Each structure stands twice: as structure tokens, then as C-alpha cells.
Amino acid sequence: MAALAFSAISEFHAGLISMLRALSLSLFLAASAGLVLCAGAASAASGSAATVKQKARAENQKANVEKQLSDMQKRLSEREAASEAANDELRKADQAISDANRRLRSLKGEREKVEARLAELRSDSRTVGRDLSGAEKLLEDIVRAQYIHSQRHSWQSLIEGGNPNELSRTAAELRYLSIAQVRAADALEKEQSRIETVSEETRARRTELQRIAREEESNRRELLSEKRDRQEAVKKLKRDIETQQAAIDKLKKDQTRLENLVADIDKRLERERAAEEAARKREAARQAKANAKPVEPLASGNFAKLKGRLIKPVAGRIAATFGSRRTGSALWQGLLFRAPEGAEVAACASGRVVFSDWLRGYGNLIIIDHGNTYMSVYANNESILKNVGDRVKAGETVATVGTSGASDEPGLYFEIRYKGKPINPQPWLAK
């Protein structure tokens, strides 16, 4: 689940970055439209230039925030991965401690059985000892009786009025009792010896169990110590993640403020463009009154009629098409041509350069305004050969192919935009 969560975060972030870059380019395109001014509107042009500079600063700030967000999101993902690994190790430690406790519990039960067996053997030993002592004493009594009886003579029984045969019968009984008692004593001695042997084995087992228990207890203490260390590591990673997330939330708020600022600048640029257009019309009317030559419009005012006949900007194969997947949820908004580094980049149609500078993610970038809100975009250039305000003809070299910006192979990224939004360039290019 954590891996899926990380993947979702990364994809969301990639989509966010792509949207921001698209917004950045759209804002520059919108700003570029404000550069096509009439020569008679000097004061309005000055105000527009200041606004464009302010917007450029805001875009730079937004790019910095975007980079910080990307770096912090990467660090956050690393910490979340480390936290997941630490939690997995903590789980293993908990399982090992559980197993150790179970073994200790089993050893304790076995030791209790051994102790109970020893107590039972000690009791049996005492009983057998008492029986053996009784048997030995009885044997002594029988031997004494046999001795006394052996000293009597049959004539003594006759004088005393007894049966002379009684002496023989009593002697036989005493011999039988003596033999039986000797056998009983031997059996008791053997039993006592057996009990002693079993007791010795049981004491040895008790000693072994005590040794195993000490080792298990030592292992358990080590596991508990490792678990405490892992718990501290998990807590620290959790605090780091919370701190990182808070920093990301703060950056996102900063990003929102920047986006609001850019939107406000766009509104001001729109008002300035409207004022400039009004000034141009007033200037055109004044010149018409004075029989003066009106301001020359762009020669490519009929750009829409050139669909299917635009010049291919560079000689090379198309490596990515409009609308194909770029990274994460981001899609290509133009065409990516692969061409040798230093190859010439041509204007697809005549127009006026409205942007000529470096832009994060696009490298050395040139944008040409073709009139009627149509613009063409040329990115990742090695060199830019035209400046803002330069007029270019269809097929004229405006840049050279390179790897600037986010490109890792030589090539040209080409877009066509209408009213600031990207459209598929392929149907516009000549076959």
C-alpha cells in the first residue's frame, strides 16, 4: 500500500509540475502578445514592459517554488520509504520477541515439571529410606530372636510343659522371615539406587534448562534493546515526514499566491493590450487623416489559410507527437523532433519575434507571433539567433538545435498556439 501511495504522490506531483510548466508557457505567450505594439503608443508600451518584467520575476519565483517542491517531495518519498522499512524491521523485532517469550514460557513450564519430578523423587527417596531402615531394624530383631532361640534345648520346653517340636517350627519360621526380610531390604536398596540415578539425571536436566533459559533471556533483552532503537528511528522518521509535509504544504500555499499574482498580471496585461489597441487605432486614424502611411501590419495576417502548408521547422524525425504521454499524467503539447546538434531551425511562417530568452523546462526558447493570436514556439535550442521585435520570413533560420532545458538528447520541441492554447502542429505542416 505504501508503494502505491508513493506512486500516486509522484504521479500527482509530475502532473502538477507539467500543469505549472504549461501555465508558465501560456503566461509567456500571453505576455508576448503585449509586445506587438504600435510605435505611436510609447507610454503604454513602457507600462506593458514593466508589467512583463514583473510577470517574469513572478514566473522565476514560481519556477523556484516548483523546484523546491520537487526536491522536497523526493526527500519526503525517501523518508516514507525509510519509515516503511523501519516499520518492517520493527515488525520483525516484535515477532522475534514474541517467539523468545514463547520459548521462555515453554522452558519455565518444563523447569516446573522437572522441579516437581525432583520433589517427587525426593519424597520417594525418603519413603524408601524409611522402609529400608524399618526393614534393617526388623532383620536385626529376627537375627537376635534366631540367636536366642538357638540357645534353647528341647528338654527345656519339655520341663516347661511345652511341645519339643515347637522349637523346630519356630526356628524354621525365623529362617523364612530372615530370608524374606533380606530380600525386601535388597529390593529397597535397589529402588533407592534407582531413585538416586533418576534424581541425578533430573538435576542435570534442570541445570541444562537453566542454562538455556539464561541464554534466551539474554537474547530477549537484546531484542528489546533493538526494538527500542527501531521505535526511536520510526518516531524520528515520522517527525521528519510531518515536518517535510508541513514544508510542502507551505510551499503549495506560496505557489498558490504566485499563481494568483500571475493571474492578476495577466489581467493587467489584457487591459494594457486593450489600451494599446485603442492607441493604435487612434494613431491609424490620425495618419489616415494626414494622408500618412498607416502602421504596417504583420505580413502573415492570414496564418489560418496556411494550414497544411507551413514549413517544417527542422529536418529530423518526430520522436513524440501531440497528445502522447510524456511522464506521469503529463502529455506532449507539441512535436518533439530529433535532429543533430547545431542543425538550423527555421520559422514555419513569417511573423515577429515576441520572446527570445531561456525558460525553465524549455531551455533557449523563441516564440514568433504570426498575427490573429497564432504563435509558434521553438524550444531546447542550442543558440537563439533572433531578438524580440525582429521580423522573420517563412523558412528563415531563427535558432540552432541543442539540448538546453530539460532535454537529454539533441532536438527541437515545436508548438503552435492559438489564443494561448496549444493545438496539434502536424496537420499544419507541409507533407
CSV table of C-alpha atoms in Angstrom, one decimal, residues 6-413:
chain,number,residue,atom,x,y,z
A,6,PHE,CA,4.3,6.8,-3.1
A,7,SER,CA,3.5,6.1,-6.8
A,8,ALA,CA,0.2,8.1,-6.6
A,9,ILE,CA,2.1,11.1,-4.9
A,10,SER,CA,4.8,11.0,-7.5
A,11,GLU,CA,2.3,10.9,-10.4
A,12,PHE,CA,0.2,13.7,-8.9
A,13,HIS,CA,3.4,15.8,-8.4
A,14,ALA,CA,4.5,15.1,-12.0
A,15,GLY,CA,1.1,16.2,-13.3
A,16,LEU,CA,1.3,19.3,-11.1
A,17,ILE,CA,4.7,20.2,-12.5
A,18,SER,CA,3.5,19.7,-16.1
A,19,MET,CA,0.5,21.9,-15.5
A,20,LEU,CA,2.7,24.6,-14.0
A,21,ARG,CA,5.1,24.5,-16.9
A,22,ALA,CA,2.2,24.6,-19.4
A,23,LEU,CA,0.8,27.6,-17.3
A,24,SER,CA,4.3,29.2,-17.4
A,25,LEU,CA,4.5,28.9,-21.2
A,26,SER,CA,0.9,30.1,-21.7
A,27,LEU,CA,1.6,33.1,-19.5
A,28,PHE,CA,4.7,34.0,-21.5
A,29,LEU,CA,2.7,33.6,-24.7
A,30,ALA,CA,0.1,35.8,-23.3
A,31,ALA,CA,2.7,38.3,-22.2
A,32,SER,CA,4.3,38.2,-25.7
A,33,ALA,CA,1.1,39.4,-27.3
A,34,GLY,CA,1.5,42.6,-25.4
A,35,LEU,CA,4.9,43.2,-27.2
A,36,VAL,CA,3.2,43.8,-30.5
A,37,LEU,CA,2.6,47.5,-30.0
A,38,CYS,CA,2.1,50.4,-32.3
A,39,ALA,CA,5.1,52.9,-32.5
A,40,GLY,CA,2.8,55.7,-31.5
A,41,ALA,CA,1.8,54.2,-28.1
A,42,ALA,CA,5.2,54.7,-26.3
A,43,SER,CA,3.8,55.4,-22.8
A,44,ALA,CA,1.5,52.3,-23.0
A,45,ALA,CA,4.4,50.2,-24.2
A,46,SER,CA,6.6,51.3,-21.3
A,47,GLY,CA,3.9,50.2,-18.9
A,48,SER,CA,3.5,46.9,-20.6
A,49,ALA,CA,7.2,46.2,-20.5
A,50,ALA,CA,7.3,46.9,-16.8
A,51,THR,CA,4.4,44.5,-16.3
A,52,VAL,CA,6.0,41.8,-18.4
A,53,LYS,CA,9.2,42.2,-16.2
A,54,GLN,CA,7.1,41.9,-13.1
A,55,LYS,CA,5.5,38.8,-14.6
A,56,ALA,CA,8.8,37.3,-15.5
A,57,ARG,CA,10.0,37.8,-11.9
A,58,ALA,CA,6.9,36.0,-10.7
A,59,GLU,CA,7.4,33.2,-13.1
A,60,ASN,CA,11.0,32.8,-11.9
A,61,GLN,CA,9.8,32.7,-8.3
A,62,LYS,CA,7.2,30.1,-9.3
A,63,ALA,CA,9.9,28.0,-11.0
A,64,ASN,CA,12.0,28.2,-7.8
A,65,VAL,CA,9.0,27.1,-5.8
A,66,GLU,CA,8.4,24.3,-8.2
A,67,LYS,CA,12.0,23.0,-7.9
A,68,GLN,CA,11.8,23.2,-4.1
A,69,LEU,CA,8.5,21.3,-4.2
A,70,SER,CA,10.1,18.6,-6.4
A,71,ASP,CA,13.2,18.3,-4.2
A,72,MET,CA,11.1,18.2,-1.0
A,73,GLN,CA,8.7,15.7,-2.5
A,74,LYS,CA,11.6,13.5,-3.4
A,75,ARG,CA,13.0,13.7,0.1
A,76,LEU,CA,9.6,13.0,1.5
A,77,SER,CA,9.3,9.9,-0.6
A,78,GLU,CA,12.7,8.7,0.6
A,79,ARG,CA,11.7,9.2,4.2
A,80,GLU,CA,8.4,7.5,3.7
A,81,ALA,CA,10.3,4.5,2.1
A,82,ALA,CA,12.8,4.5,5.1
A,83,SER,CA,9.8,4.7,7.5
A,84,GLU,CA,8.2,1.7,5.8
A,85,ALA,CA,11.5,-0.3,6.0
A,86,ALA,CA,11.9,0.7,9.7
A,87,ASN,CA,8.3,-0.4,10.5
A,88,ASP,CA,9.0,-3.7,8.7
A,89,GLU,CA,12.1,-4.2,10.9
A,90,LEU,CA,10.0,-3.3,14.0
A,91,ARG,CA,7.5,-5.9,13.0
A,92,LYS,CA,10.3,-8.5,12.7
A,93,ALA,CA,11.6,-7.5,16.2
A,94,ASP,CA,8.1,-7.8,17.7
A,95,GLN,CA,7.8,-11.3,16.2
A,96,ALA,CA,11.2,-12.3,17.4
A,97,ILE,CA,10.4,-11.0,20.9
A,98,SER,CA,7.1,-12.9,20.8
A,99,ASP,CA,8.9,-16.1,19.8
A,100,ALA,CA,11.5,-15.6,22.6
A,101,ASN,CA,8.8,-15.1,25.2
A,102,ARG,CA,7.0,-18.2,24.0
A,103,ARG,CA,10.3,-20.2,24.3
A,104,LEU,CA,10.9,-18.8,27.8
A,105,ARG,CA,7.4,-19.7,28.8
A,106,SER,CA,7.8,-23.2,27.5
A,107,LEU,CA,11.2,-23.5,29.3
A,108,LYS,CA,9.6,-22.3,32.5
A,109,GLY,CA,6.8,-24.9,32.2
A,110,GLU,CA,9.4,-27.6,31.6
A,111,ARG,CA,11.5,-26.5,34.6
A,112,GLU,CA,8.4,-26.6,36.7
A,113,LYS,CA,7.8,-30.2,35.6
A,114,VAL,CA,11.4,-31.0,36.4
A,115,GLU,CA,11.2,-29.4,39.8
A,116,ALA,CA,8.0,-31.3,40.5
A,117,ARG,CA,9.7,-34.6,39.4
A,118,LEU,CA,12.7,-33.9,41.7
A,119,ALA,CA,10.3,-33.2,44.6
A,120,GLU,CA,8.5,-36.4,43.9
A,121,LEU,CA,11.8,-38.3,43.7
A,122,ARG,CA,13.0,-36.8,47.0
A,123,SER,CA,9.7,-37.8,48.6
A,124,ASP,CA,10.1,-41.4,47.2
A,125,SER,CA,13.7,-41.5,48.4
A,126,ARG,CA,12.6,-40.5,51.9
A,127,THR,CA,9.9,-43.1,51.9
A,128,VAL,CA,12.2,-45.9,50.6
A,129,GLY,CA,14.8,-44.8,53.2
A,130,ARG,CA,12.3,-45.1,56.0
A,131,ASP,CA,11.2,-48.5,54.7
A,132,LEU,CA,14.8,-49.6,54.4
A,133,SER,CA,15.6,-48.5,57.9
A,134,GLY,CA,12.5,-50.4,59.2
A,135,ALA,CA,13.5,-53.5,57.2
A,136,GLU,CA,17.0,-53.4,58.5
A,137,LYS,CA,15.8,-53.0,62.1
A,138,LEU,CA,13.3,-55.9,61.7
A,139,LEU,CA,16.1,-58.0,60.3
A,140,GLU,CA,18.2,-57.2,63.3
A,141,ASP,CA,15.3,-58.3,65.6
A,142,ILE,CA,14.9,-61.5,63.6
A,143,VAL,CA,18.6,-62.3,63.8
A,144,ARG,CA,18.5,-61.6,67.6
A,145,ALA,CA,15.5,-63.9,68.0
A,146,GLN,CA,17.2,-66.6,66.0
A,147,TYR,CA,20.3,-66.4,68.3
A,148,ILE,CA,18.2,-66.5,71.4
A,149,HIS,CA,16.2,-69.4,70.1
A,150,SER,CA,19.3,-71.3,69.1
A,151,GLN,CA,20.4,-71.3,72.7
A,152,ARG,CA,17.3,-73.2,73.9
A,153,HIS,CA,17.2,-77.0,74.1
A,154,SER,CA,14.2,-79.3,73.6
A,155,TRP,CA,14.4,-80.6,77.2
A,156,GLN,CA,13.8,-77.0,78.4
A,157,SER,CA,10.5,-76.9,76.5
A,158,LEU,CA,9.6,-80.4,77.9
A,159,ILE,CA,10.3,-79.2,81.5
A,160,GLU,CA,8.3,-76.1,81.0
A,161,GLY,CA,5.4,-78.3,79.7
A,162,GLY,CA,5.7,-77.3,76.1
A,163,ASN,CA,5.9,-79.2,72.8
A,164,PRO,CA,9.5,-80.1,72.0
A,165,ASN,CA,8.7,-79.9,68.3
A,166,GLU,CA,7.8,-76.2,68.7
A,167,LEU,CA,11.4,-75.2,68.8
A,168,SER,CA,12.0,-76.6,65.3
A,169,ARG,CA,8.9,-75.0,63.9
A,170,THR,CA,9.9,-71.6,65.4
A,171,ALA,CA,13.4,-71.9,64.0
A,172,ALA,CA,12.1,-72.5,60.5
A,173,GLU,CA,9.7,-69.5,60.7
A,174,LEU,CA,12.6,-67.3,61.9
A,175,ARG,CA,14.8,-68.5,58.9
A,176,TYR,CA,11.9,-67.8,56.5
A,177,LEU,CA,11.4,-64.3,58.0
A,178,SER,CA,15.1,-63.6,57.8
A,179,ILE,CA,15.4,-64.6,54.1
A,180,ALA,CA,12.2,-62.5,53.2
A,181,GLN,CA,13.5,-59.5,55.1
A,182,VAL,CA,16.9,-59.7,53.4
A,183,ARG,CA,15.2,-59.8,50.0
A,184,ALA,CA,13.0,-56.8,50.9
A,185,ALA,CA,16.0,-54.8,52.1
A,186,ASP,CA,17.8,-55.6,48.8
A,187,ALA,CA,14.8,-54.5,46.8
A,188,LEU,CA,14.6,-51.3,48.8
A,189,GLU,CA,18.3,-50.6,48.3
A,190,LYS,CA,17.9,-51.1,44.5
A,191,GLU,CA,14.9,-48.8,44.5
A,192,GLN,CA,16.9,-46.2,46.4
A,193,SER,CA,19.8,-46.5,43.9
A,194,ARG,CA,17.3,-46.1,41.0
A,195,ILE,CA,15.8,-43.0,42.6
A,196,GLU,CA,19.2,-41.5,43.1
A,197,THR,CA,20.1,-42.2,39.4
A,198,VAL,CA,16.9,-40.6,38.1
A,199,SER,CA,17.3,-37.7,40.5
A,200,GLU,CA,20.8,-37.1,39.2
A,201,GLU,CA,19.6,-37.1,35.6
A,202,THR,CA,16.7,-34.8,36.5
A,203,ARG,CA,19.1,-32.4,38.3
A,204,ALA,CA,21.3,-32.4,35.1
A,205,ARG,CA,18.2,-31.6,33.0
A,206,ARG,CA,17.3,-28.8,35.4
A,207,THR,CA,20.9,-27.3,35.1
A,208,GLU,CA,20.6,-27.5,31.2
A,209,LEU,CA,17.2,-25.8,31.3
A,210,GLN,CA,18.5,-23.1,33.5
A,211,ARG,CA,21.4,-22.5,31.0
A,212,ILE,CA,19.0,-22.4,28.0
A,213,ALA,CA,16.7,-20.0,29.9
A,214,ARG,CA,19.6,-17.7,30.7
A,215,GLU,CA,20.6,-17.6,27.0
A,216,GLU,CA,17.0,-17.0,25.9
A,217,GLU,CA,16.6,-14.2,28.5
A,218,SER,CA,19.8,-12.6,27.3
A,219,ASN,CA,18.6,-12.8,23.7
A,220,ARG,CA,15.3,-11.4,24.7
A,221,ARG,CA,16.9,-8.4,26.4
A,222,GLU,CA,19.0,-7.8,23.2
A,223,LEU,CA,15.8,-7.9,21.1
A,224,LEU,CA,14.1,-5.5,23.4
A,225,SER,CA,17.0,-3.1,23.1
A,226,GLU,CA,17.0,-3.3,19.3
A,227,LYS,CA,13.2,-2.8,19.4
A,228,ARG,CA,13.6,0.4,21.4
A,229,ASP,CA,16.2,1.6,18.9
A,230,ARG,CA,13.9,0.8,16.0
A,231,GLN,CA,11.0,2.5,17.7
A,232,GLU,CA,13.1,5.7,18.1
A,233,ALA,CA,14.0,5.5,14.4
A,234,VAL,CA,10.4,5.2,13.4
A,235,LYS,CA,9.4,8.1,15.7
A,236,LYS,CA,12.2,10.3,14.2
A,237,LEU,CA,11.2,9.4,10.7
A,238,LYS,CA,7.6,10.2,11.5
A,239,ARG,CA,8.6,13.6,12.9
A,240,ASP,CA,10.7,14.2,9.7
A,241,ILE,CA,7.8,13.2,7.5
A,242,GLU,CA,5.4,15.5,9.3
A,243,THR,CA,7.9,18.4,9.2
A,244,GLN,CA,8.5,17.7,5.5
A,245,GLN,CA,4.8,17.6,4.8
A,246,ALA,CA,4.3,20.8,6.6
A,247,ALA,CA,7.0,22.4,4.5
A,248,ILE,CA,5.4,21.1,1.3
A,249,ASP,CA,2.0,22.5,2.4
A,250,LYS,CA,3.6,25.8,3.0
A,251,LEU,CA,5.3,25.8,-0.5
A,252,LYS,CA,2.0,24.9,-2.1
A,253,LYS,CA,0.4,27.9,-0.4
A,254,ASP,CA,3.3,30.0,-1.7
A,255,GLN,CA,2.7,28.6,-5.1
A,256,THR,CA,-1.0,29.4,-5.0
A,257,ARG,CA,-0.1,33.0,-4.1
A,258,LEU,CA,2.2,33.2,-7.0
A,259,GLU,CA,-0.4,31.8,-9.4
A,260,ASN,CA,-2.8,34.4,-8.1
A,261,LEU,CA,-0.2,37.1,-8.7
A,262,VAL,CA,0.4,35.8,-12.3
A,263,ALA,CA,-3.3,35.8,-12.9
A,264,ASP,CA,-3.5,39.4,-11.7
A,265,ILE,CA,-0.6,40.3,-14.0
A,266,ASP,CA,-2.5,38.7,-16.9
A,267,LYS,CA,-5.5,40.9,-16.2
A,268,ARG,CA,-3.3,44.0,-16.2
A,269,LEU,CA,-1.7,42.9,-19.4
A,270,GLU,CA,-5.1,42.4,-21.0
A,271,ARG,CA,-6.1,45.9,-20.0
A,272,GLU,CA,-2.8,47.3,-21.3
A,273,ARG,CA,-3.2,45.4,-24.6
A,274,ALA,CA,-6.7,46.9,-25.0
A,275,ALA,CA,-5.3,50.4,-24.3
A,276,GLU,CA,-2.5,49.8,-26.8
A,277,GLU,CA,-5.0,48.6,-29.5
A,278,ALA,CA,-7.1,51.7,-28.9
A,279,ALA,CA,-3.9,53.9,-29.2
A,280,ARG,CA,-3.0,52.0,-32.4
A,281,LYS,CA,-6.4,52.7,-33.9
A,282,ARG,CA,-6.2,56.4,-32.9
A,283,GLU,CA,-2.8,56.6,-34.5
A,284,ALA,CA,-4.0,54.9,-37.6
A,285,ALA,CA,-7.0,57.3,-37.8
A,286,ARG,CA,-4.6,60.3,-37.3
A,287,GLN,CA,-2.3,59.1,-40.0
A,288,ALA,CA,-5.2,58.4,-42.4
A,289,LYS,CA,-6.4,62.0,-41.8
A,290,ALA,CA,-2.9,63.3,-42.5
A,291,ASN,CA,-2.7,61.1,-45.7
A,292,ALA,CA,0.2,59.3,-44.0
A,293,LYS,CA,1.2,55.6,-44.5
A,294,PRO,CA,-0.6,53.5,-41.8
A,295,VAL,CA,1.3,51.3,-39.5
A,296,GLU,CA,2.3,48.1,-41.4
A,297,PRO,CA,0.5,45.1,-40.1
A,298,LEU,CA,2.1,41.6,-39.9
A,299,ALA,CA,2.5,40.2,-43.4
A,300,SER,CA,1.2,36.9,-42.1
A,301,GLY,CA,-2.3,38.1,-41.1
A,302,ASN,CA,-3.8,35.1,-42.9
A,303,PHE,CA,-2.0,32.4,-40.9
A,304,ALA,CA,-5.2,30.3,-40.7
A,305,LYS,CA,-5.1,29.9,-44.5
A,306,LEU,CA,-1.6,28.3,-44.3
A,307,LYS,CA,-2.8,25.1,-42.7
A,308,GLY,CA,-1.1,22.2,-44.4
A,309,ARG,CA,1.5,24.5,-46.0
A,310,LEU,CA,3.7,25.6,-43.1
A,311,ILE,CA,7.4,25.0,-43.4
A,312,LYS,CA,8.8,22.1,-41.3
A,313,PRO,CA,10.9,23.8,-38.6
A,314,VAL,CA,13.8,21.3,-38.7
A,315,ALA,CA,14.9,18.3,-40.8
A,316,GLY,CA,14.5,15.4,-38.4
A,317,ARG,CA,12.3,12.5,-37.3
A,318,ILE,CA,9.3,13.1,-35.0
A,319,ALA,CA,10.1,11.4,-31.6
A,320,ALA,CA,6.9,12.5,-29.8
A,321,THR,CA,3.6,13.5,-31.1
A,322,PHE,CA,0.9,15.9,-29.8
A,323,GLY,CA,-1.2,14.4,-27.0
A,324,SER,CA,1.1,11.4,-26.4
A,325,ARG,CA,2.1,10.5,-22.8
A,326,ARG,CA,5.2,12.4,-21.6
A,327,THR,CA,5.7,11.5,-17.9
A,328,GLY,CA,3.2,10.5,-15.3
A,329,SER,CA,-0.1,12.1,-16.3
A,330,ALA,CA,1.6,14.8,-18.4
A,331,LEU,CA,1.1,14.9,-22.2
A,332,TRP,CA,3.1,16.4,-25.0
A,333,GLN,CA,1.6,19.7,-26.2
A,334,GLY,CA,3.6,19.9,-29.4
A,335,LEU,CA,6.0,17.9,-31.5
A,336,LEU,CA,9.5,16.7,-30.5
A,337,PHE,CA,11.9,16.5,-33.4
A,338,ARG,CA,15.2,14.6,-33.1
A,339,ALA,CA,18.0,16.3,-35.1
A,340,PRO,CA,21.8,16.8,-35.0
A,341,GLU,CA,23.1,19.4,-32.5
A,342,GLY,CA,23.7,22.7,-34.4
A,343,ALA,CA,21.1,22.0,-37.2
A,344,GLU,CA,19.2,25.1,-38.3
A,345,VAL,CA,15.8,25.8,-37.0
A,346,ALA,CA,13.5,27.6,-39.5
A,347,ALA,CA,10.5,29.8,-38.9
A,348,CYS,CA,7.4,27.9,-40.0
A,349,ALA,CA,5.9,31.1,-41.3
A,350,SER,CA,6.6,34.9,-41.4
A,351,GLY,CA,6.0,36.9,-38.3
A,352,ARG,CA,7.5,38.9,-35.4
A,353,VAL,CA,9.7,37.5,-32.6
A,354,VAL,CA,7.9,38.2,-29.3
A,355,PHE,CA,10.0,36.1,-26.9
A,356,SER,CA,13.7,35.2,-27.1
A,357,ASP,CA,15.2,34.0,-23.8
A,358,TRP,CA,15.8,31.0,-21.6
A,359,LEU,CA,12.8,29.4,-19.8
A,360,ARG,CA,12.9,26.7,-17.2
A,361,GLY,CA,12.0,23.3,-18.7
A,362,TYR,CA,12.3,24.7,-22.3
A,363,GLY,CA,15.8,26.0,-22.3
A,364,ASN,CA,16.7,28.6,-25.0
A,365,LEU,CA,13.2,29.5,-26.3
A,366,ILE,CA,12.0,31.6,-29.2
A,367,ILE,CA,8.3,32.5,-29.8
A,368,ILE,CA,7.0,34.0,-33.1
A,369,ASP,CA,3.7,35.9,-33.3
A,370,HIS,CA,2.0,35.3,-36.7
A,371,GLY,CA,-1.0,37.5,-36.1
A,372,ASN,CA,-4.6,36.8,-35.3
A,373,THR,CA,-3.5,35.2,-31.9
A,374,TYR,CA,-1.5,32.5,-33.7
A,375,MET,CA,2.1,31.8,-32.4
A,376,SER,CA,4.8,29.2,-32.9
A,377,VAL,CA,7.1,28.0,-30.2
A,378,TYR,CA,10.7,26.6,-30.7
A,379,ALA,CA,12.4,25.2,-27.5
A,380,ASN,CA,15.6,23.3,-26.4
A,381,ASN,CA,17.7,25.4,-28.8
A,382,GLU,CA,21.5,25.5,-28.6
A,383,SER,CA,21.5,29.1,-29.8
A,384,ILE,CA,18.9,31.8,-30.4
A,385,LEU,CA,19.6,33.9,-33.5
A,386,LYS,CA,16.8,36.5,-33.3
A,387,ASN,CA,15.8,39.1,-30.8
A,388,VAL,CA,12.4,40.3,-29.5
A,389,GLY,CA,10.9,42.6,-32.2
A,390,ASP,CA,12.8,41.1,-35.1
A,391,ARG,CA,10.6,40.4,-38.2
A,392,VAL,CA,11.3,37.0,-39.8
A,393,LYS,CA,10.3,35.4,-43.1
A,394,ALA,CA,9.0,31.9,-43.6
A,395,GLY,CA,11.9,29.5,-43.7
A,396,GLU,CA,14.4,32.0,-42.2
A,397,THR,CA,16.8,30.5,-39.7
A,398,VAL,CA,15.9,31.7,-36.1
A,399,ALA,CA,17.9,29.2,-33.9
A,400,THR,CA,20.0,26.0,-33.9
A,401,VAL,CA,19.2,22.6,-32.4
A,402,GLY,CA,20.6,21.8,-29.0
A,403,THR,CA,19.9,20.1,-25.6
A,404,SER,CA,19.1,23.1,-23.4
A,405,GLY,CA,16.4,23.0,-20.8
A,406,ALA,CA,15.2,19.6,-19.7
A,407,SER,CA,16.3,17.8,-22.9
A,408,ASP,CA,18.8,15.0,-22.7
A,409,GLU,CA,19.2,14.4,-26.5
A,410,PRO,CA,19.6,17.0,-29.3
A,411,GLY,CA,16.3,18.0,-30.8
A,412,LEU,CA,13.7,20.7,-31.2
A,413,TYR,CA,10.4,21.0,-29.3
